[in-house]
Coordinates of N, CA and C and ligand atoms in Angstrom, one line a residue:
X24 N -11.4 0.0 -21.7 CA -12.1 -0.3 -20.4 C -11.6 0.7 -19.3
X25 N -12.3 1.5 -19.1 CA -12.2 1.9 -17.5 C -11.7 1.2 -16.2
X26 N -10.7 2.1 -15.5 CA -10.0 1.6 -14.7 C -11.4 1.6 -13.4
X27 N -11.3 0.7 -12.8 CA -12.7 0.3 -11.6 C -12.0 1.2 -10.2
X28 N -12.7 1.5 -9.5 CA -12.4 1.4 -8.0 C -12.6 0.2 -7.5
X29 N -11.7 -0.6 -6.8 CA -12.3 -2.3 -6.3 C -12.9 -1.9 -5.0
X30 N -13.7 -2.9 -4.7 CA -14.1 -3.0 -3.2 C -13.6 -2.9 -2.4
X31 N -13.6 -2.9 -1.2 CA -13.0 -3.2 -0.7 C -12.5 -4.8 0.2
X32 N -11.9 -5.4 0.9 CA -11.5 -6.9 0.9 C -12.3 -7.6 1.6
X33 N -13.0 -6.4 2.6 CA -13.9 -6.5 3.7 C -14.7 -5.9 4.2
X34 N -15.9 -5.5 5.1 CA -16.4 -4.4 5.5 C -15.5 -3.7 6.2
X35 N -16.3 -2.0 5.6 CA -15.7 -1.4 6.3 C -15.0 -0.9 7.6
X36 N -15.8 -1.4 8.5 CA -15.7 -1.7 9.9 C -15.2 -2.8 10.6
X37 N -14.7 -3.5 9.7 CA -14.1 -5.0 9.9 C -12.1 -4.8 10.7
X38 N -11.6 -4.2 10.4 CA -10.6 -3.5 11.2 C -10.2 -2.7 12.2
X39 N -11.8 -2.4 12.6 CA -11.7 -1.5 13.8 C -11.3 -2.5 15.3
X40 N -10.9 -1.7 16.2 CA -10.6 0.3 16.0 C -9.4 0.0 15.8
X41 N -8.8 -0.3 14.9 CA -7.0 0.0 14.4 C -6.9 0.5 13.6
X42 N -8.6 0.7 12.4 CA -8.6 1.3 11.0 C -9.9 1.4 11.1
X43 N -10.5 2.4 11.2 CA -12.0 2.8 11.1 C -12.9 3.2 9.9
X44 N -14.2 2.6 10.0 CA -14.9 2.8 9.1 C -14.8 4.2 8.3
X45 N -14.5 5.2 9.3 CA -14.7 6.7 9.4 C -13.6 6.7 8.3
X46 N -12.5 6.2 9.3 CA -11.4 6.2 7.7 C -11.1 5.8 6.1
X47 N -12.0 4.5 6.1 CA -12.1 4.2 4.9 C -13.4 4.6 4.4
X48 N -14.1 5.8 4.9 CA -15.0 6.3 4.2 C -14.3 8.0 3.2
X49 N -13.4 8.1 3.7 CA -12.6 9.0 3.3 C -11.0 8.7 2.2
X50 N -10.9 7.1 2.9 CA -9.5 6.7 2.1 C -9.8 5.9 1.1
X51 N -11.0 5.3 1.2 CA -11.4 4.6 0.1 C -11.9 5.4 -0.8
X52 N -13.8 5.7 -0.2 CA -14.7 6.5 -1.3 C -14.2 7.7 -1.9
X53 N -13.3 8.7 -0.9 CA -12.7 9.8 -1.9 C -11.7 9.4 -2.3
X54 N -10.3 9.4 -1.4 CA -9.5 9.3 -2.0 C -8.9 8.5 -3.4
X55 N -9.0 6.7 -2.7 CA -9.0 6.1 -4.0 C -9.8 6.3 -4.8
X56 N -10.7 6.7 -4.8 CA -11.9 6.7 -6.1 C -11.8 8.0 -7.0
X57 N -11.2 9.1 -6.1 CA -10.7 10.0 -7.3 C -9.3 10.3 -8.2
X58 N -8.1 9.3 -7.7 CA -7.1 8.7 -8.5 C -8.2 7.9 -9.0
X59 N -8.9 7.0 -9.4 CA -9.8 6.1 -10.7 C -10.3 7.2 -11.5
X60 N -11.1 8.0 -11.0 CA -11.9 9.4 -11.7 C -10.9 10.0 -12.9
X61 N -9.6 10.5 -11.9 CA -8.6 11.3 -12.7 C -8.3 10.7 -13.7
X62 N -7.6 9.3 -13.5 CA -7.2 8.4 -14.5 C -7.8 8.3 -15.5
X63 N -9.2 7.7 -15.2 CA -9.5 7.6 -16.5 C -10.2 8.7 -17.5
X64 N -9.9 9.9 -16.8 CA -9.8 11.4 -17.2 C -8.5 11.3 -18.5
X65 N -7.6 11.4 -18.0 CA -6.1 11.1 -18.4 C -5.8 9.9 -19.6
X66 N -6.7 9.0 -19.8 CA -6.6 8.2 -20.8 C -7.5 8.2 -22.0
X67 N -8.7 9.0 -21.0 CA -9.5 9.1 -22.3 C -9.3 9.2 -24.0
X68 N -9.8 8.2 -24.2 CA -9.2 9.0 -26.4 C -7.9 8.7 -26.0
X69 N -7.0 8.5 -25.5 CA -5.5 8.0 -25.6 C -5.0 6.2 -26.0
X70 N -3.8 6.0 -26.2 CA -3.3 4.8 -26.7 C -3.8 4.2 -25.3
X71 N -3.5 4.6 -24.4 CA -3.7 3.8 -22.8 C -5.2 3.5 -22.6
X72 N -6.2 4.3 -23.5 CA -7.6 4.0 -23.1 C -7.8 2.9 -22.5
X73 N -7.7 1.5 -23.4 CA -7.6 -0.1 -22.8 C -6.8 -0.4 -22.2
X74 N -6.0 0.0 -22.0 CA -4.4 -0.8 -21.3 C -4.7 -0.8 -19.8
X75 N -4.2 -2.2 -19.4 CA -4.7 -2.8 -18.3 C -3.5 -1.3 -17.0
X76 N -4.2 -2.0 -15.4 CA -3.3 -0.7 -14.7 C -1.9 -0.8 -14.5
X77 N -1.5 -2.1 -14.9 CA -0.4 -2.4 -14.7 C 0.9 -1.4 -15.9
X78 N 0.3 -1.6 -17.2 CA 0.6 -1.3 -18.4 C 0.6 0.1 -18.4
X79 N -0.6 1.0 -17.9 CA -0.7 2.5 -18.0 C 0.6 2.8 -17.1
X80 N 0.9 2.3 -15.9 CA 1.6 2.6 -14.8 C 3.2 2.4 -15.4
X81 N 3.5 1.3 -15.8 CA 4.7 1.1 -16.6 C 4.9 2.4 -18.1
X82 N 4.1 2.4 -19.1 CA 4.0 3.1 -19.8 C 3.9 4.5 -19.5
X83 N 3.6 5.1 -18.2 CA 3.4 6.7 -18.0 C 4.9 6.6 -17.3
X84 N 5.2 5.7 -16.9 CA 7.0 5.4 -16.3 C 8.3 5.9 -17.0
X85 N 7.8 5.3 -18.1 CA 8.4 5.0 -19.0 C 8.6 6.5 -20.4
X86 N 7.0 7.3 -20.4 CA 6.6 8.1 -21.0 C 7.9 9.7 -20.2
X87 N 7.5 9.3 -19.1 CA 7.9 10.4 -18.1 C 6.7 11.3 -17.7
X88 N 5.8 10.4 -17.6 CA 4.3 11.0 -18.1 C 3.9 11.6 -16.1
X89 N 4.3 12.0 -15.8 CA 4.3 12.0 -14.4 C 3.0 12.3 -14.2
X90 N 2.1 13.2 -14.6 CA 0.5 13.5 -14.1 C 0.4 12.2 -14.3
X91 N 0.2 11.2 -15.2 CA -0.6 9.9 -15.3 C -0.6 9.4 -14.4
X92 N 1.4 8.8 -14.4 CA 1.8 8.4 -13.4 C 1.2 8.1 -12.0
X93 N 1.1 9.9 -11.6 CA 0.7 9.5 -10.4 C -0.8 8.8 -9.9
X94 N -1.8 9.4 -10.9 CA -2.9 8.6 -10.5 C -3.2 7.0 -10.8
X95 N -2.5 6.3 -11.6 CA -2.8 4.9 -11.9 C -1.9 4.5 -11.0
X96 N -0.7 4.9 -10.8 CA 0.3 3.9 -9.6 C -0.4 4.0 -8.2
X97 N -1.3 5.5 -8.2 CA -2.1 5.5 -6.7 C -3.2 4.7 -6.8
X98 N -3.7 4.0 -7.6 CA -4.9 3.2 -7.6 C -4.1 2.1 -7.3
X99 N -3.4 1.5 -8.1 CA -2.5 0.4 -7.7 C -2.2 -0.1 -6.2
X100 N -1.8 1.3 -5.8 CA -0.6 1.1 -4.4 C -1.7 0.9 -3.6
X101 N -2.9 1.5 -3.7 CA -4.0 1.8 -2.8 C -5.1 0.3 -2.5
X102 N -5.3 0.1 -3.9 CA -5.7 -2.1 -3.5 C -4.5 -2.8 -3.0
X103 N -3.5 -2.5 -3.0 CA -2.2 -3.4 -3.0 C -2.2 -3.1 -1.0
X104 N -2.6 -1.9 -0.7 CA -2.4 -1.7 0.6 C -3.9 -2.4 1.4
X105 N -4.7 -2.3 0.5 CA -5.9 -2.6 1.5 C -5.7 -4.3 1.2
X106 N -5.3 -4.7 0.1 CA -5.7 -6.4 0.9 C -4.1 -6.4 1.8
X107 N -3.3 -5.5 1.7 CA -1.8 -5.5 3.4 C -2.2 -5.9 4.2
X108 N -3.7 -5.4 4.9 CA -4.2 -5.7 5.9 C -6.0 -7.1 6.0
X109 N -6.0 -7.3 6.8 CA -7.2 -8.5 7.3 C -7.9 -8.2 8.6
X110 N -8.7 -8.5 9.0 CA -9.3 -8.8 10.0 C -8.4 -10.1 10.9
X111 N -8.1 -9.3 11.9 CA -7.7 -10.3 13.0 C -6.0 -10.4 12.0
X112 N -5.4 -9.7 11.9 CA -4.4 -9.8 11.1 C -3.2 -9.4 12.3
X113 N -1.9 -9.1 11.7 CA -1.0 -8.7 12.7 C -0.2 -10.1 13.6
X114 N 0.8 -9.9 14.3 CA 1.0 -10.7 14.9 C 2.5 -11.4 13.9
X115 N 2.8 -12.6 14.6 CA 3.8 -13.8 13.8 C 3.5 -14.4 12.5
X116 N 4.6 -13.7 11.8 CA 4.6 -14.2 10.1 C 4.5 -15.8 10.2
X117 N 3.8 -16.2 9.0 CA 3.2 -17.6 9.1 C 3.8 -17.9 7.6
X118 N 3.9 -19.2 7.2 CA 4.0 -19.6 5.9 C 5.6 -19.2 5.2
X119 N 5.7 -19.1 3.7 CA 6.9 -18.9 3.4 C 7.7 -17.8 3.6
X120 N 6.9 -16.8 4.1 CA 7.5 -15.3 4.3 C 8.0 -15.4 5.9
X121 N 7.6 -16.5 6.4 CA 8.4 -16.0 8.0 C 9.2 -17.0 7.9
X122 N 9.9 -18.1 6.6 CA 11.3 -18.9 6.8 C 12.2 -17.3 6.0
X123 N 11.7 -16.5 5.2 CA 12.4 -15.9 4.3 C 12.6 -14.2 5.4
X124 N 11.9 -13.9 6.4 CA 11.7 -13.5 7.3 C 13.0 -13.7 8.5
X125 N 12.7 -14.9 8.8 CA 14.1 -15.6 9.8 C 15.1 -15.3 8.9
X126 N 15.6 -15.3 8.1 CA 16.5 -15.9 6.8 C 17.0 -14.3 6.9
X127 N 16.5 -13.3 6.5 CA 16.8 -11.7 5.8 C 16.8 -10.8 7.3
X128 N 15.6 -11.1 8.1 CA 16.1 -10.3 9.3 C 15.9 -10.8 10.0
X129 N 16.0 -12.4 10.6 CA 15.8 -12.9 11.5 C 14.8 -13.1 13.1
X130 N 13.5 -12.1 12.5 CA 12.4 -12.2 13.4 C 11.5 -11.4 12.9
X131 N 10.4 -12.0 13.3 CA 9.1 -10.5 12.8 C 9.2 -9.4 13.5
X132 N 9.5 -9.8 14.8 CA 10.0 -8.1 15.5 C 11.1 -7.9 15.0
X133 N 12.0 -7.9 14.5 CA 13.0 -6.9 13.5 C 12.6 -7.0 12.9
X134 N 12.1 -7.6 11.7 CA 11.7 -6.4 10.6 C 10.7 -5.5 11.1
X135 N 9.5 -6.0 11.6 CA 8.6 -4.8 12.7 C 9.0 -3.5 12.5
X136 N 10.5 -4.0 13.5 CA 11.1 -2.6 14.1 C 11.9 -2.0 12.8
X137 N 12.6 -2.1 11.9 CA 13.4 -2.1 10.9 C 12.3 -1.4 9.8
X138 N 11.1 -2.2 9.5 CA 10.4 -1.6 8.7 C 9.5 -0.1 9.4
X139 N 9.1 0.0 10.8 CA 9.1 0.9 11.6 C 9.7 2.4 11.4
X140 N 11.1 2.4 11.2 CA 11.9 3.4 11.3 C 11.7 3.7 10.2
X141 N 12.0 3.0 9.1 CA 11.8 3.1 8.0 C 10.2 4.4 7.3
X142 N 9.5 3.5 7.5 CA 8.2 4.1 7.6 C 8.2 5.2 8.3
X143 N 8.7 5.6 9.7 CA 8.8 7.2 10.5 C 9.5 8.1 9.4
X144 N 10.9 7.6 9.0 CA 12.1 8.1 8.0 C 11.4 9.1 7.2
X145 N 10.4 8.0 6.5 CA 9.8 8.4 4.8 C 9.2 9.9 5.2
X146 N 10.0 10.6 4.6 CA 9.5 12.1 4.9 C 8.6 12.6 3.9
X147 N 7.9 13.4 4.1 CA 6.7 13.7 3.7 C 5.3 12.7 3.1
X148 N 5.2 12.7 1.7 CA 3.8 11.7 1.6 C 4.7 10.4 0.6
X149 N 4.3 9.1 0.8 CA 4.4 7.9 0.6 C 4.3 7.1 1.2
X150 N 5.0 5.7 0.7 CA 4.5 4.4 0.9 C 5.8 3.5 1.5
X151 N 5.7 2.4 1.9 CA 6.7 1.9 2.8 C 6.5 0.2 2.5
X152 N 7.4 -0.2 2.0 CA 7.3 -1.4 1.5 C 8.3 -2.7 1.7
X153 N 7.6 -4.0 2.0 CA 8.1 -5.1 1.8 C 8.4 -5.5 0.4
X154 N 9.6 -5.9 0.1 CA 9.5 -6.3 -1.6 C 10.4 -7.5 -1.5
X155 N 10.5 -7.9 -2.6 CA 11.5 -9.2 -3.0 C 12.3 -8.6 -3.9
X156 N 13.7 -8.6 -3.7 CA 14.6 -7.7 -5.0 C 15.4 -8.9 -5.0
X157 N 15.6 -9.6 -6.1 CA 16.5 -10.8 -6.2 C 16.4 -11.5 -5.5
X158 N 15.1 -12.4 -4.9 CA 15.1 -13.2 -3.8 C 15.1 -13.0 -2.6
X159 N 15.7 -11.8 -2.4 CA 15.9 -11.3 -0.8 C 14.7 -10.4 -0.6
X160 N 14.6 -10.6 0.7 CA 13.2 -9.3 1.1 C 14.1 -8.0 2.1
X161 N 13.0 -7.1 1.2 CA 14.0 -5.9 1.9 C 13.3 -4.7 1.7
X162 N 13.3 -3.7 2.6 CA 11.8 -2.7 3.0 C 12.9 -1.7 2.3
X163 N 11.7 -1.1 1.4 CA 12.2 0.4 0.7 C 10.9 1.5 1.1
X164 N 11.5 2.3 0.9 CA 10.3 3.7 0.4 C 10.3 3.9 -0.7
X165 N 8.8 4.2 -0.9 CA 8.7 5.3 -1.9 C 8.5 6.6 -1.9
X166 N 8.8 7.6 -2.7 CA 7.8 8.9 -2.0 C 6.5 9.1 -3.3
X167 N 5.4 10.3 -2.3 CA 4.4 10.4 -3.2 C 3.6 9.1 -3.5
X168 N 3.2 9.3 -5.3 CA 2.8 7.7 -5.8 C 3.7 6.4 -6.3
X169 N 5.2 6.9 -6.0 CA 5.8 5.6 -6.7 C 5.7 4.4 -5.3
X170 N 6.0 3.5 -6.6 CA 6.0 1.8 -6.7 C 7.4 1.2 -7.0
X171 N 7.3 0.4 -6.0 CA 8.7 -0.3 -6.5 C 8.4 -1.5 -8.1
X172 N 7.3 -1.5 -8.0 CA 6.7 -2.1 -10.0 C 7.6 -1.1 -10.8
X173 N 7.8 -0.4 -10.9 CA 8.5 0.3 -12.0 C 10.5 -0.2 -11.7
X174 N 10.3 -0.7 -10.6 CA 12.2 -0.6 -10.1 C 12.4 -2.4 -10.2
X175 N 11.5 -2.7 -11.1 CA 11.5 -4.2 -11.5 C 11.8 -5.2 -9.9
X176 N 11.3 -4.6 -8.9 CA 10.7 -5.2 -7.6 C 9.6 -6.1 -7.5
X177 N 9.5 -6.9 -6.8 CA 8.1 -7.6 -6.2 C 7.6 -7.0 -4.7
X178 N 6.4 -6.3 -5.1 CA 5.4 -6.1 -3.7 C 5.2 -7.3 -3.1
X179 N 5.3 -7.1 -1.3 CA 5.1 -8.5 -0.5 C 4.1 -7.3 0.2
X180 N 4.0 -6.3 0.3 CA 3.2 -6.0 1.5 C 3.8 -4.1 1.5
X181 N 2.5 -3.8 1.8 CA 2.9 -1.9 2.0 C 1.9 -1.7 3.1
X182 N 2.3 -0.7 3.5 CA 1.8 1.1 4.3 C 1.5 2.0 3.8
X183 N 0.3 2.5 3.7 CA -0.1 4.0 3.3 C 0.8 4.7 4.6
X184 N 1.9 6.0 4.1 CA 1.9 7.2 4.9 C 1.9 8.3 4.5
X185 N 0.8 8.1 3.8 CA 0.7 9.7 3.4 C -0.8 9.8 4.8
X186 N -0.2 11.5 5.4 CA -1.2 11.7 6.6 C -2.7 11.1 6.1
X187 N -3.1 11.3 4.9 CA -4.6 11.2 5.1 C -4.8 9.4 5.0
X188 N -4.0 8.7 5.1 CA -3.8 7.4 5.4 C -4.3 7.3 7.4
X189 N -3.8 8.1 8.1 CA -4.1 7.8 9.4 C -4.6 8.8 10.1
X190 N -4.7 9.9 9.6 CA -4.6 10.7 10.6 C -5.7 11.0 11.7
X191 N -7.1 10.2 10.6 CA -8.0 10.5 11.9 C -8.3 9.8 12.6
X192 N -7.5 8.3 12.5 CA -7.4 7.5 13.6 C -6.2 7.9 14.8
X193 N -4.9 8.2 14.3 CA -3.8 8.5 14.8 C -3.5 9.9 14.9
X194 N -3.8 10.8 14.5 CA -3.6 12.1 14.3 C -2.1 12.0 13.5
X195 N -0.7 12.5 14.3 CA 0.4 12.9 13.7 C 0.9 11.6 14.2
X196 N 0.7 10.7 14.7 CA 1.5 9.6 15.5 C 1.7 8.6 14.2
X197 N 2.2 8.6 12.9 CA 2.7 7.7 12.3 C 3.3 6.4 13.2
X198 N 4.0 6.6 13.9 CA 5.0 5.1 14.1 C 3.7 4.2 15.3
X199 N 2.6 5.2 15.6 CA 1.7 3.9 16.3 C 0.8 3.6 15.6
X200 N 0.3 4.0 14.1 CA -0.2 3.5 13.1 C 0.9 2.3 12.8
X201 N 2.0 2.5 12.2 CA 2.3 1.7 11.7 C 3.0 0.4 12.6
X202 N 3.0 0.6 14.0 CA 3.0 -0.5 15.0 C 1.5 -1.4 14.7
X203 N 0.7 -0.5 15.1 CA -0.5 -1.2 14.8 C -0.8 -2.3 13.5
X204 N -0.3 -1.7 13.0 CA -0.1 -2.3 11.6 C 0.7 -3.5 11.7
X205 N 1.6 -3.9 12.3 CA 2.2 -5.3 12.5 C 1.9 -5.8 13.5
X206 N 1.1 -5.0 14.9 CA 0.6 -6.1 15.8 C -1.3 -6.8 15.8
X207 N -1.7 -5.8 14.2 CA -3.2 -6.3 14.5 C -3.5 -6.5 12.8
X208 N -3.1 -5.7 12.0 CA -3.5 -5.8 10.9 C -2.7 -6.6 9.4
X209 N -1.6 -6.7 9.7 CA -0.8 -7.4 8.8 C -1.4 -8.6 8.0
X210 N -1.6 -8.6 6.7 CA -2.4 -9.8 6.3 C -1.2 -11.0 5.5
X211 N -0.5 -11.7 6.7 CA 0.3 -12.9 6.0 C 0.3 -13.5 4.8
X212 N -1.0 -14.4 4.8 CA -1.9 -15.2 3.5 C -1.6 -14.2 2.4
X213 N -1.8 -12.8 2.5 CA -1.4 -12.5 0.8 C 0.1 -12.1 0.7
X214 N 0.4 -12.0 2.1 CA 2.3 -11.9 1.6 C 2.8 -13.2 1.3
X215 N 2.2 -14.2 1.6 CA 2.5 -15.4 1.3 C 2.2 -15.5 -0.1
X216 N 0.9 -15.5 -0.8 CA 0.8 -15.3 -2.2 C 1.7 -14.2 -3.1
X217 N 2.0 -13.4 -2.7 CA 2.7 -12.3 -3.3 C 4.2 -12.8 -3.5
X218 N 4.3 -13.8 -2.3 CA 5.9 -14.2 -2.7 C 6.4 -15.4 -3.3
X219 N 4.7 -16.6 -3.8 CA 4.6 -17.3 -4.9 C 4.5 -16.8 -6.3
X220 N 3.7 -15.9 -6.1 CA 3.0 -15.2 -7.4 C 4.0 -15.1 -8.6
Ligands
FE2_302 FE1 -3.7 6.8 0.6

């Protein structure tokens, strides 16, 4: 089976103006949709034909298969980032991620700020992540397409920073993308599922 492009979580205009239609007409329809294209370029006629995205991603990991790699883990990272965010999102962690929150850094504005710098840090193109590593939550980077799924991590919540993630909303201003990103777009409810799951 062919790897899908998913929908997206909501309309596309449903985030504005902190994330614009304009942008997900470019970060969705091309971008993610041509990591799906490549991919299932890349598996064609191969053992991975059927294998679910989780499985290709692990196995091109594992292969050292790095072209694959990068396009199935960017499909991955790329739904994993669009349900990150909600409509009317942003704001004070709710539910079990903001006792585990208090607990690890003691407010949403520190981690905010903590995951903040973090995100500025990540030099050149990647991703910026809330994870669960042994119970604890604690913001890593990746560069490029990696996932902390390969570093036997749990995703609570990511950032696209690769420039064509913001730039035509933000231009070069990463850290007010990703402010924005915790004062309007952050979607709780699935960090909360992500740290049942
Ligand atoms: Fe992206």
């Amino acid at each position: 089976m062919a790897f899908q492009l998913p929908d997206l979580p909501y309309a596309d205009n449903a985030l504005e103006p902190h994330y614009s239609a304009n942008t997900f007409s470019f970060h969705h329809k091309k971008h993610h949709n041509a990591y799906v294209t490549k991919a299932n370029e890349l598996v064609a006629g191969t053992d991975l034909d059927n294998a679910s995205l989780e499985e290709a991603i692990q196995q091109a990991h594992k292969d050292g298969n790095q072209g694959l790699f990068n396009q199935v883990a960017q499909i991955w990272n790329h739904t994993f980032f669009w349900n990150s965010m909600a409509p009317n999102g942003g704001g004070e962690a709710t539910g079990d991620i903001a006792d585990a929150i208090k607990a690890d850094f003691g407010s949403t504005e520190e981690l905010a700020a903590k995951f903040k710098a973090s995100a500025v840090g990540n030099f050149g193109s990647g991703w910026t992540w809330v994870v669960l590593n042994g119970g604890k939550l604690e913001i890593v980077n990746t560069s490029n397409a990696g996932t902390p799924l390969t570093d036997g991590m749990k995703p609570v919540l990511t950032v696209d920073v690769w420039e064509h993630a913001y730039y035509l909303d933000y231009q070069n201003r990463r850290p007010d993308f990703v402010q924005a990103f915790f004062d309007h777009l952050v979607n709780w409810d699935f960090a909360n599922a992500n740290m049942k799951g």
